[in-house]
Coordinates of C-alpha atoms and ligand atoms in Angstrom, one line a residue:
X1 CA 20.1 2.9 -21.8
X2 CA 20.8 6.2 -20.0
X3 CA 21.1 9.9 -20.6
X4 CA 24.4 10.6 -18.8
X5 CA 27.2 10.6 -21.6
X6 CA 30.7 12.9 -22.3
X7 CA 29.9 15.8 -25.2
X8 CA 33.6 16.8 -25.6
X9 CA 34.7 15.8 -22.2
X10 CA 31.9 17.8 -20.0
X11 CA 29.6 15.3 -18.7
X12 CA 25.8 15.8 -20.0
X13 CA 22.2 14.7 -18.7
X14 CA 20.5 14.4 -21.7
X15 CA 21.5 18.0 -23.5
X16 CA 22.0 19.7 -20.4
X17 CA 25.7 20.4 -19.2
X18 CA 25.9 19.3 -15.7
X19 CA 28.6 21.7 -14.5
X20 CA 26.0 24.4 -15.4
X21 CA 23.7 22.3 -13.2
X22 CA 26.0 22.6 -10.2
X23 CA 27.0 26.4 -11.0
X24 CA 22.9 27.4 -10.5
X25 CA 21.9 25.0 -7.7
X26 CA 24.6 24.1 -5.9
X27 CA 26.0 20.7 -4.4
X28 CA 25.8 18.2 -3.1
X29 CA 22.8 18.1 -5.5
X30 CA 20.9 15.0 -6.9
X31 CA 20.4 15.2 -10.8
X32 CA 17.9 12.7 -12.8
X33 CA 16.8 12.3 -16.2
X34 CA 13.2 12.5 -17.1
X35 CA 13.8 10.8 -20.7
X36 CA 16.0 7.9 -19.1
X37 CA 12.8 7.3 -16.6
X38 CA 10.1 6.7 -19.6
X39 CA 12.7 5.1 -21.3
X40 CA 12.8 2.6 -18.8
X41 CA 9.2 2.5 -18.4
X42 CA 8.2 2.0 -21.7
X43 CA 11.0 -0.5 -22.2
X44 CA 9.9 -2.5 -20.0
X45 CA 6.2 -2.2 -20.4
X46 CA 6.8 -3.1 -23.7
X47 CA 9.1 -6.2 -23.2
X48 CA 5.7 -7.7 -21.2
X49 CA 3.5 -7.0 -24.0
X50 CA 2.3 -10.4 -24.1
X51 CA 1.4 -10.5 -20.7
X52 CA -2.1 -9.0 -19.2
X53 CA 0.4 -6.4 -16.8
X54 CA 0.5 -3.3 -14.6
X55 CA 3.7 -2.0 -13.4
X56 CA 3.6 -0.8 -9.8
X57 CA 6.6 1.6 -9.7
X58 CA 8.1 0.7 -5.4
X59 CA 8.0 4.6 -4.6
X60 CA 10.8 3.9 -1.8
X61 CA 13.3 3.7 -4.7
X62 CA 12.3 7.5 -5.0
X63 CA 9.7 9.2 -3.4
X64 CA 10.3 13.0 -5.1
X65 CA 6.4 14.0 -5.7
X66 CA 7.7 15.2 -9.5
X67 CA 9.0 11.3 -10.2
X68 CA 5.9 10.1 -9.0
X69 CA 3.9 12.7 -11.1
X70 CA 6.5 11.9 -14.3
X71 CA 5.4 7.8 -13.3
X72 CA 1.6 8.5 -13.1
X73 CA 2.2 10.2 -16.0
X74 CA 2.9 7.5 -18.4
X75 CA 0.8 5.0 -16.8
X76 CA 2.4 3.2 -13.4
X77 CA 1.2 2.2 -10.5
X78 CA 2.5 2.4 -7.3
X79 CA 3.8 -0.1 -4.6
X80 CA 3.9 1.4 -1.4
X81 CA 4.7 1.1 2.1
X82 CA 3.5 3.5 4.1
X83 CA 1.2 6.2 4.7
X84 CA 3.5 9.1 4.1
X85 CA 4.1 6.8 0.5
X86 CA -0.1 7.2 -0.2
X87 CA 0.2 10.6 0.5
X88 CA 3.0 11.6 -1.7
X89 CA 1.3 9.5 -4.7
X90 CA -1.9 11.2 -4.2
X91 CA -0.8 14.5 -3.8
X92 CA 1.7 13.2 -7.1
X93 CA -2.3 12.6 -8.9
X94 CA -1.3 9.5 -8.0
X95 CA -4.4 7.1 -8.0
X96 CA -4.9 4.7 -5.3
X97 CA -7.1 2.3 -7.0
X98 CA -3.2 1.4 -8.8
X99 CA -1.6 1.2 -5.0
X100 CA -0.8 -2.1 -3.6
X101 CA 0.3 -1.4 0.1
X102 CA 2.8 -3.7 1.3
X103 CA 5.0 -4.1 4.3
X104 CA 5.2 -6.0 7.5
X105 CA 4.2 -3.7 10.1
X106 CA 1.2 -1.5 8.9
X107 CA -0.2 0.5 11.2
X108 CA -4.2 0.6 12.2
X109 CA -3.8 4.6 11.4
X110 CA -2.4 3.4 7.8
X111 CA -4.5 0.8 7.2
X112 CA -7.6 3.0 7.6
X113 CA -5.8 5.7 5.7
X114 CA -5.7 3.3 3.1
X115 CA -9.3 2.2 2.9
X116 CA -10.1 5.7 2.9
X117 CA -8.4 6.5 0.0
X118 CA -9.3 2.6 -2.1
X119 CA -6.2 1.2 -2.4
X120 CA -5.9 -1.4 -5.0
X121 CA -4.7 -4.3 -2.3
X122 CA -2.9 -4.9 0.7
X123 CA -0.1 -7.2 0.4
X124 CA -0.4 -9.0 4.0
X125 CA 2.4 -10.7 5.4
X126 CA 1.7 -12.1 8.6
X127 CA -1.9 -14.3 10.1
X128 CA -1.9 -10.8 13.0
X129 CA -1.8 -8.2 10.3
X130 CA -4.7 -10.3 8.2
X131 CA -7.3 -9.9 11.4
X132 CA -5.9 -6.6 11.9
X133 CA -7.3 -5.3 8.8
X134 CA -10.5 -7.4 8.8
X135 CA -10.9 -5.6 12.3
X136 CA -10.2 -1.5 10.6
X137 CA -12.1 -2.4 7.6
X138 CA -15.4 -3.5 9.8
X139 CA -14.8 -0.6 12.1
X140 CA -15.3 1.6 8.8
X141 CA -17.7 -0.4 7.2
X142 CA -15.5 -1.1 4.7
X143 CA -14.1 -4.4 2.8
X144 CA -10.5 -4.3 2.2
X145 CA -8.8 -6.1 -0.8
X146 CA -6.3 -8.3 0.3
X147 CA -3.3 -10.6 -1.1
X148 CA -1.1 -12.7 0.8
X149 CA 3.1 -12.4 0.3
X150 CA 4.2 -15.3 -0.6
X151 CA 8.0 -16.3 1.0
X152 CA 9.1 -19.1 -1.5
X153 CA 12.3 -19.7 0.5
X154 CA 14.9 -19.1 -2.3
X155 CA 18.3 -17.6 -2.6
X156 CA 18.2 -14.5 -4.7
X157 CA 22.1 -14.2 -4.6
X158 CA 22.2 -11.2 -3.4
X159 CA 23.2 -8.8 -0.3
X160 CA 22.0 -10.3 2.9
X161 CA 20.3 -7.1 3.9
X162 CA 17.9 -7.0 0.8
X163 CA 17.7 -10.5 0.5
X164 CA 13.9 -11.2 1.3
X165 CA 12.5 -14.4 0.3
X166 CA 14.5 -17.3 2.3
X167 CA 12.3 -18.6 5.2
X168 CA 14.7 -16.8 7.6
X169 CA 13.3 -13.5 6.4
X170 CA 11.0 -11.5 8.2
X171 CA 9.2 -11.5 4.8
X172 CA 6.1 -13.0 3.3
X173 CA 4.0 -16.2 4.5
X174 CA 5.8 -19.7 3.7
X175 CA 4.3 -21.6 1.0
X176 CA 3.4 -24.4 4.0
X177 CA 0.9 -22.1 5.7
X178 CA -0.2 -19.9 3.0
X179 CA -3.3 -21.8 1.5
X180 CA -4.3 -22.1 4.8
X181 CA -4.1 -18.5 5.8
X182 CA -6.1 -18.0 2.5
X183 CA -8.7 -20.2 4.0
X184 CA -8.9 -18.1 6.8
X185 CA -9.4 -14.8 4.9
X186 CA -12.1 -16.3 3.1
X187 CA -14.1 -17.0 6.2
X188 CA -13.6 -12.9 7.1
X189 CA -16.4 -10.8 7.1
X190 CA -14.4 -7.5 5.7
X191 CA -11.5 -8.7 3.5
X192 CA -11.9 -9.6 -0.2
X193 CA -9.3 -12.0 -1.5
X194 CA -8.0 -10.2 -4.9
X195 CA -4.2 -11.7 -5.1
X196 CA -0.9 -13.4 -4.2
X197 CA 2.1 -11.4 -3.7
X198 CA 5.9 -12.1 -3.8
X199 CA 9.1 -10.8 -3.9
X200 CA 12.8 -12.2 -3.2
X201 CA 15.3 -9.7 -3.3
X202 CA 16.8 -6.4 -4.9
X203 CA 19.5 -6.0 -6.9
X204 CA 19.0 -9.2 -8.3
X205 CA 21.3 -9.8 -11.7
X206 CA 20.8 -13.2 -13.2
X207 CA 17.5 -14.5 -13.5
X208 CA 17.4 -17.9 -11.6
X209 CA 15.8 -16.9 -8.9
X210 CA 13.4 -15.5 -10.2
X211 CA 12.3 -18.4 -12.1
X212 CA 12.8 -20.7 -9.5
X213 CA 10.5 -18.5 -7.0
X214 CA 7.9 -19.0 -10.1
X215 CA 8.2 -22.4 -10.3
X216 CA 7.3 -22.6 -6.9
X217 CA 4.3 -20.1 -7.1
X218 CA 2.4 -20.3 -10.1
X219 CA 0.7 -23.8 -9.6
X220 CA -0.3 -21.9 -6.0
X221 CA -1.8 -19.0 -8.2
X222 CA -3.8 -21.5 -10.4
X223 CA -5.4 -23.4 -7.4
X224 CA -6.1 -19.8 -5.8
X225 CA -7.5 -18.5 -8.8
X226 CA -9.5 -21.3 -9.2
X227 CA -10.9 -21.1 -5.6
X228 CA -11.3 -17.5 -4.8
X229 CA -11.3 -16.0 -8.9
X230 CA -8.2 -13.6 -7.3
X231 CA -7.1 -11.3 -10.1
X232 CA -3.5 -10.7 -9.9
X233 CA -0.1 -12.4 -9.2
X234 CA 2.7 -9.6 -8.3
X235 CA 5.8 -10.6 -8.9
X236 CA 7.5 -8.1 -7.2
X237 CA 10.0 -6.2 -8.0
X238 CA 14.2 -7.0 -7.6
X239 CA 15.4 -6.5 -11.1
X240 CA 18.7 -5.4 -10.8
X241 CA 21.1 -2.8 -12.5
X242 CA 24.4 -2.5 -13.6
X243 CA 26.6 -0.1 -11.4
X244 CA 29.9 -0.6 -12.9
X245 CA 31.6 0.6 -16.1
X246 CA 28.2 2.7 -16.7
X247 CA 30.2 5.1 -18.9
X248 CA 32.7 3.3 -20.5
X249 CA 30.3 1.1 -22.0
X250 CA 28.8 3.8 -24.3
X251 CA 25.1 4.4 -24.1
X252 CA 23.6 2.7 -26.8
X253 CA 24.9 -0.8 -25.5
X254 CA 24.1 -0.3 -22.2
X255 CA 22.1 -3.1 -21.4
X256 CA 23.5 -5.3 -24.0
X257 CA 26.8 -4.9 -22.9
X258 CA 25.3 -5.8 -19.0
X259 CA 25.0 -9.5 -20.4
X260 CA 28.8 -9.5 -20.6
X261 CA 29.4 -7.8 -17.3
X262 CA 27.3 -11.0 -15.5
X263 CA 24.5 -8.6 -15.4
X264 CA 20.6 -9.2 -16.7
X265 CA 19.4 -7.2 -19.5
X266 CA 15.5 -6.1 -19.0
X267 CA 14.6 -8.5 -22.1
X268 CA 16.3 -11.8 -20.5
X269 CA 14.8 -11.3 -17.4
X270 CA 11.2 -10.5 -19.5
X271 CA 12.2 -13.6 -21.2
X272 CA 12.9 -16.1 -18.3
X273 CA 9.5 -15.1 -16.6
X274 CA 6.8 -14.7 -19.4
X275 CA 6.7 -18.4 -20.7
X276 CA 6.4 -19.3 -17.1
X277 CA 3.3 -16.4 -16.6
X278 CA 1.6 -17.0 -19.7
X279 CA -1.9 -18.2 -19.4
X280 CA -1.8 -18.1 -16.0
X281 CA -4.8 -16.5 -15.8
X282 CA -4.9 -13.5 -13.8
X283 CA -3.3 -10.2 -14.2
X284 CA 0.7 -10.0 -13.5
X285 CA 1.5 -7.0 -11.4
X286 CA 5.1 -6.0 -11.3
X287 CA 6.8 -3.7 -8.8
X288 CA 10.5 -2.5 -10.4
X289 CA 11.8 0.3 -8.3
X290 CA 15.8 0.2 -9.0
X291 CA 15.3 -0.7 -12.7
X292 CA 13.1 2.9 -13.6
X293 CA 15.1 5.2 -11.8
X294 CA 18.7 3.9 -10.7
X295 CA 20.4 4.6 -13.9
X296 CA 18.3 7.6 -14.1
X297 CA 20.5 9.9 -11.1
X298 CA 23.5 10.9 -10.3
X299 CA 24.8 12.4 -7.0
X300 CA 27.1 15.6 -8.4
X301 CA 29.4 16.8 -5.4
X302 CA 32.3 18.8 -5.6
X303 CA 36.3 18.1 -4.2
X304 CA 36.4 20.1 -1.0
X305 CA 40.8 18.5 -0.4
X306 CA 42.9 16.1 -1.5
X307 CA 44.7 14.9 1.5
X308 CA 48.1 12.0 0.5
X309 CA 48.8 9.9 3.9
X310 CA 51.1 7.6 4.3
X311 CA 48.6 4.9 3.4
X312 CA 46.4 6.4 1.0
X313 CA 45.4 9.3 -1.0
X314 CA 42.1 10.6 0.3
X315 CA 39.4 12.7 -2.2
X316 CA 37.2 14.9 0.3
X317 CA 33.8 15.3 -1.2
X318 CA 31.3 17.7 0.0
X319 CA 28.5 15.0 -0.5
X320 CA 28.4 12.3 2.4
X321 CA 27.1 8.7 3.6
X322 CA 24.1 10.7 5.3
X323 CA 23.4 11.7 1.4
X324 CA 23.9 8.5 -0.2
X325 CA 24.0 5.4 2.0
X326 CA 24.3 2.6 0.2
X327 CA 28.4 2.1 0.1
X328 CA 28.1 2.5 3.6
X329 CA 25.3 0.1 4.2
X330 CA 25.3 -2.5 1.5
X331 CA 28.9 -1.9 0.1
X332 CA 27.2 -1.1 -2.9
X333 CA 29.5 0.1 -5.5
X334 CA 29.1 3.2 -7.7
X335 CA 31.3 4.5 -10.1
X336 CA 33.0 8.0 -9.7
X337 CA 33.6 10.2 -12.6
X338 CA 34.4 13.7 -13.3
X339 CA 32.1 16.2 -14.2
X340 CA 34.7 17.7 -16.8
X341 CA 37.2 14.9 -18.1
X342 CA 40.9 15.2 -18.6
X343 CA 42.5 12.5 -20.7
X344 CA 45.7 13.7 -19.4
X345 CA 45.0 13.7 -15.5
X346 CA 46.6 10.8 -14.4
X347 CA 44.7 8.0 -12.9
X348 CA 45.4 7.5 -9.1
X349 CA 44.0 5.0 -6.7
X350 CA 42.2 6.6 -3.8
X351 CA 39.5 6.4 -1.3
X352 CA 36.2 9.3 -2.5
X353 CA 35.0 9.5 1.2
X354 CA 32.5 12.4 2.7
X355 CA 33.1 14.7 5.6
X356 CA 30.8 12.7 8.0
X357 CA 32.6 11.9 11.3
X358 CA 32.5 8.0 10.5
X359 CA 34.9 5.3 8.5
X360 CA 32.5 4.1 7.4
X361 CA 31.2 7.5 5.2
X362 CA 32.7 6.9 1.6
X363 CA 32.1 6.4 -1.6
X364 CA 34.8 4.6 -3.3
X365 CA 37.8 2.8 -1.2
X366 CA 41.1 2.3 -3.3
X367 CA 39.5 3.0 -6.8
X368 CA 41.3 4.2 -9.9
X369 CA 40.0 7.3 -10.9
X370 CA 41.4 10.5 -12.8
X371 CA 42.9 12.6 -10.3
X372 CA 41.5 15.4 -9.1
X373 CA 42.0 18.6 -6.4
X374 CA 40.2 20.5 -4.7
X375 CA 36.9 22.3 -6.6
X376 CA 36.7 20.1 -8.9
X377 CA 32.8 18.6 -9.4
X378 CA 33.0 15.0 -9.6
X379 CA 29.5 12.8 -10.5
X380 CA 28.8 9.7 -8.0
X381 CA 26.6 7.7 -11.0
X382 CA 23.5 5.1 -10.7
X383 CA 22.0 7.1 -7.6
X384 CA 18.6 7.7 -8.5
X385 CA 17.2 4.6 -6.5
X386 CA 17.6 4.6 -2.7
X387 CA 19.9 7.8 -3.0
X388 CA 17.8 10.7 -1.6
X389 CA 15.1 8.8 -0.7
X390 CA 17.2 7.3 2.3
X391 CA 19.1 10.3 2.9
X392 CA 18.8 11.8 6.7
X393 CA 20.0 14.6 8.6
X394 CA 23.1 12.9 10.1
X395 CA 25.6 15.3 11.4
X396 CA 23.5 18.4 11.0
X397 CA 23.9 18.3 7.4
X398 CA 20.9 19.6 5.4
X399 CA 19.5 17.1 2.6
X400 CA 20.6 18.1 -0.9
X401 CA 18.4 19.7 -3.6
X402 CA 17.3 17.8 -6.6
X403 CA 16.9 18.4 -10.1
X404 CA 14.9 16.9 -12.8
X405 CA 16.4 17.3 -16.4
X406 CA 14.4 17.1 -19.7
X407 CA 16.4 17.6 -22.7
X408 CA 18.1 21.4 -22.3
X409 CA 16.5 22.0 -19.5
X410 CA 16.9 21.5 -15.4
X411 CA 14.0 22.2 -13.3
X412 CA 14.4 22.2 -9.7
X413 CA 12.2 19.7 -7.7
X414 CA 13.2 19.8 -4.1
X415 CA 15.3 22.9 -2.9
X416 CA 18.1 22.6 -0.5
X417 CA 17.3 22.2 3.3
X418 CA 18.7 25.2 4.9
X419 CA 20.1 25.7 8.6
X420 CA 16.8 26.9 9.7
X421 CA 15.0 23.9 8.2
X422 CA 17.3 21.4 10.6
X423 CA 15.5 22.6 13.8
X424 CA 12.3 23.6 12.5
X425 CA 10.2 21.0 14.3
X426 CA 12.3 20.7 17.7
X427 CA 10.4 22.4 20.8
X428 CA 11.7 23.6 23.9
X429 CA 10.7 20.9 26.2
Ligands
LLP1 N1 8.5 -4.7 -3.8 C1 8.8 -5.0 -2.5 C2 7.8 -5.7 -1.7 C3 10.0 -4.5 -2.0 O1 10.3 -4.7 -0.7 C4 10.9 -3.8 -2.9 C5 12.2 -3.3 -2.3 C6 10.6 -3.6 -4.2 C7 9.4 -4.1 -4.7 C8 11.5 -2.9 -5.2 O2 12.7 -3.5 -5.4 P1 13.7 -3.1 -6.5 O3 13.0 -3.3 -7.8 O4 14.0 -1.7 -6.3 O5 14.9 -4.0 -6.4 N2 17.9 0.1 -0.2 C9 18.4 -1.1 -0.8 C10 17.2 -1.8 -1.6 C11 16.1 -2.1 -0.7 C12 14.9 -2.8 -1.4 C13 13.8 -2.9 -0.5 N3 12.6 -3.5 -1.1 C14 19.5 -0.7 -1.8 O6 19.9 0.5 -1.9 O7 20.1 -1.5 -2.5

């Protein structure tokens, strides 16, 4: 369920109208829901009752310092993947003893950071990266935690580009090699073997491969925990969302109605994996990042010109791919709506693109929406995961402000980059 719904066609986060949002801070502007985000949580936290859990929100979905805060808030932990990720979870209140740092190319600086500050784990992926860390943690006199990813060589039916856990991946350490590697941690002076770590994909809608990746790991977990008493299994994270008909389907159904759309609802998924994770032994660590905030942001932007070729009609947008990426890189749809609906605007079929200087900068290509012209605020939906946080620069546009709603109110949690902020750290050479 989400908070974005139509009160007598003006579009609403939770109580808050959004076209008041737009008129005080401006667009493009990123606007999420605070209730949607603990409804999520606690959904989910809930659905894994039965199971000894933690829930390691992946702060690259969103990195805002005020999600992270809202996240610490009801109880998450953190999966994170670099440095700058520790620091914005700390200075969040964060606490590192929930951080599992994963990735495949940690640096020595981050590493030590990392011990510094206690992390919970690092999730090593490679037999380099595993002596790497033995070698920073004896330098500090230190002994890091340490579980090994796990690539279980399944097809997570996804995008190629977040696809993760086939063997061709640069992922994880193949289930051939991995006891071994284990072996080899064991004999390290400065690791501690605490876990096994895995995760196959993002955006993931059906939950087959996620049980097949299980099927593959858990007896690996019980020989493991046998040997070296580790104390969790994550799971990752991958569980995907639905992206189209978000509105349409009315709010209370909205994961119910995802079954009949071919998508996963949080409860099927929960109740694919548990019988498989039950009595397993160890602690299951999860690390969701799409499913707690992707429903929970939109992308509001307003129509700078309609432009009718020959070909197509064109909606110019003042929001563009350097905002929101991922129709760009992953052809990822999201629905466009207006901000305040007409039933009697007529639908047309047009491309939503942005004013970046590339094709490849749009949002929607030949999709039916209500027409519109020019100053009219329009809502790209399902953009609270991977929106901002993998906005850049491109084309010397400043990054967008952001907004956090709860209930009738919108606070402001990242103002708008101004000109001057663009060449603030350039120096004359
Ligand atoms: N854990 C690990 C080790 C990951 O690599 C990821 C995501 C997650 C957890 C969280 O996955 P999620 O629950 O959000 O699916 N930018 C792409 C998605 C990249 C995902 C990268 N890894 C997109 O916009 O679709």
């Amino acid at each position: 369920m989400h908070s974005f719904h139509y009160r007598e066609n003006k579009l609403f986060c939770e109580d808050t109208d959004l076209a008041r949002v737009a008129e005080t801070y401006g667009t493009p502007l990123y606007v999420y829901s605070r209730r949607t985000i603990t409804d999520h949580y606690r959904r989910l936290d809930s659905a894994l009752k039965e199971l000894d859990h933690e829930i390691c929100y992946a702060v690259k979905a969103n990195s805002n310092v005020s999600l992270l805060h809202l996240l610490a808030e009801v109880g998450a932990g953190f999966d994170i993947v670099s440095g700058g990720e520790l620091y914005r979870v700390l200075t969040a209140g964060g606490s590192a003893s929930k951080c599992t740092f994963a990735g495949v190319g940690k640096t020595r600086e981050e590493i030590s950071y990392a011990l510094h500050n206690d992390v919970l784990s690092f999730n090593v992926e490679s037999e380099e990266e595993l002596f790497t860390i033995d070698s920073v943690a004896k330098t500090l006199g230190k002994t890091a935690p340490i579980a090994l990813r796990v690539n279980p060589d399944v097809d997570a039916a996804t995008h190629k580009y977040i696809s993760t856990g086939k063997s061709q991946n640069k992922f994880g350490i193949g289930l051939d090699r991995v006891e071994l590697l284990y072996e080899q941690a064991a004999a390290l002076s400065h690791v501690k073997i605490v876990g096994v770590q895995t995760h196959i994909g993002s955006q993931i809608t059906e939950s087959g491969p996620f049980v097949e990746a299980l099927e593959k790991l858990v007896p690996l977990v019980k020989r493991l925990r046998d040997r070296y008493q580790i104390q969790f299994f994550s799971i990752g994270g991958g569980i995907g969302i639905v992206y189209r008909g978000s509105l349409e389907s009315g709010n209370e159904q909205w994961w119910s109605d995802s079954t009949t759309k071919g998508g996963m609802t949080i409860e099927e998924y929960v109740f694919a994996v548990v019988p498989l994770l039950k009595g397993i032994g160890v602690r299951v660590l999860l690390e969701p990042g799409r499913f707690l905030v992707g429903n929970a942001g939109v992308l509001l932007c307003q129509v700078l010109y309609v432009k009718q070729t020959t070909a197509k009609r064109f909606v110019i947008v003042d929001a563009g791919m350097n905002d929101l990426i991922r129709p760009a890189l992953y052809e990822g749809y999201h629905e466009v709506v207006p901000v305040a609906r007409n039933p009697k605007q007529p639908i047309v079929t047009a491309d939503v693109v942005g004013p970046v200087c590339e094709s490849g900068d749009f949002f929607a290509l030949d999709r039916e929406i209500s027409d519109c012209q020019a100053g009219d605020l329009v809502a790209i939906m399902s953009a609270g995961a991977y929106g901002f946080s993998m906005a850049s620069n491109y084309n010397s546009r400043p990054l967008p402000a952001e907004v956090l709603v709860d209930g009738t109110e919108a606070h402001l949690i990242r103002r708008r980059q101004n000109y001057a902020d663009l060449v603030e750290f350039e120096v004359e050479g």
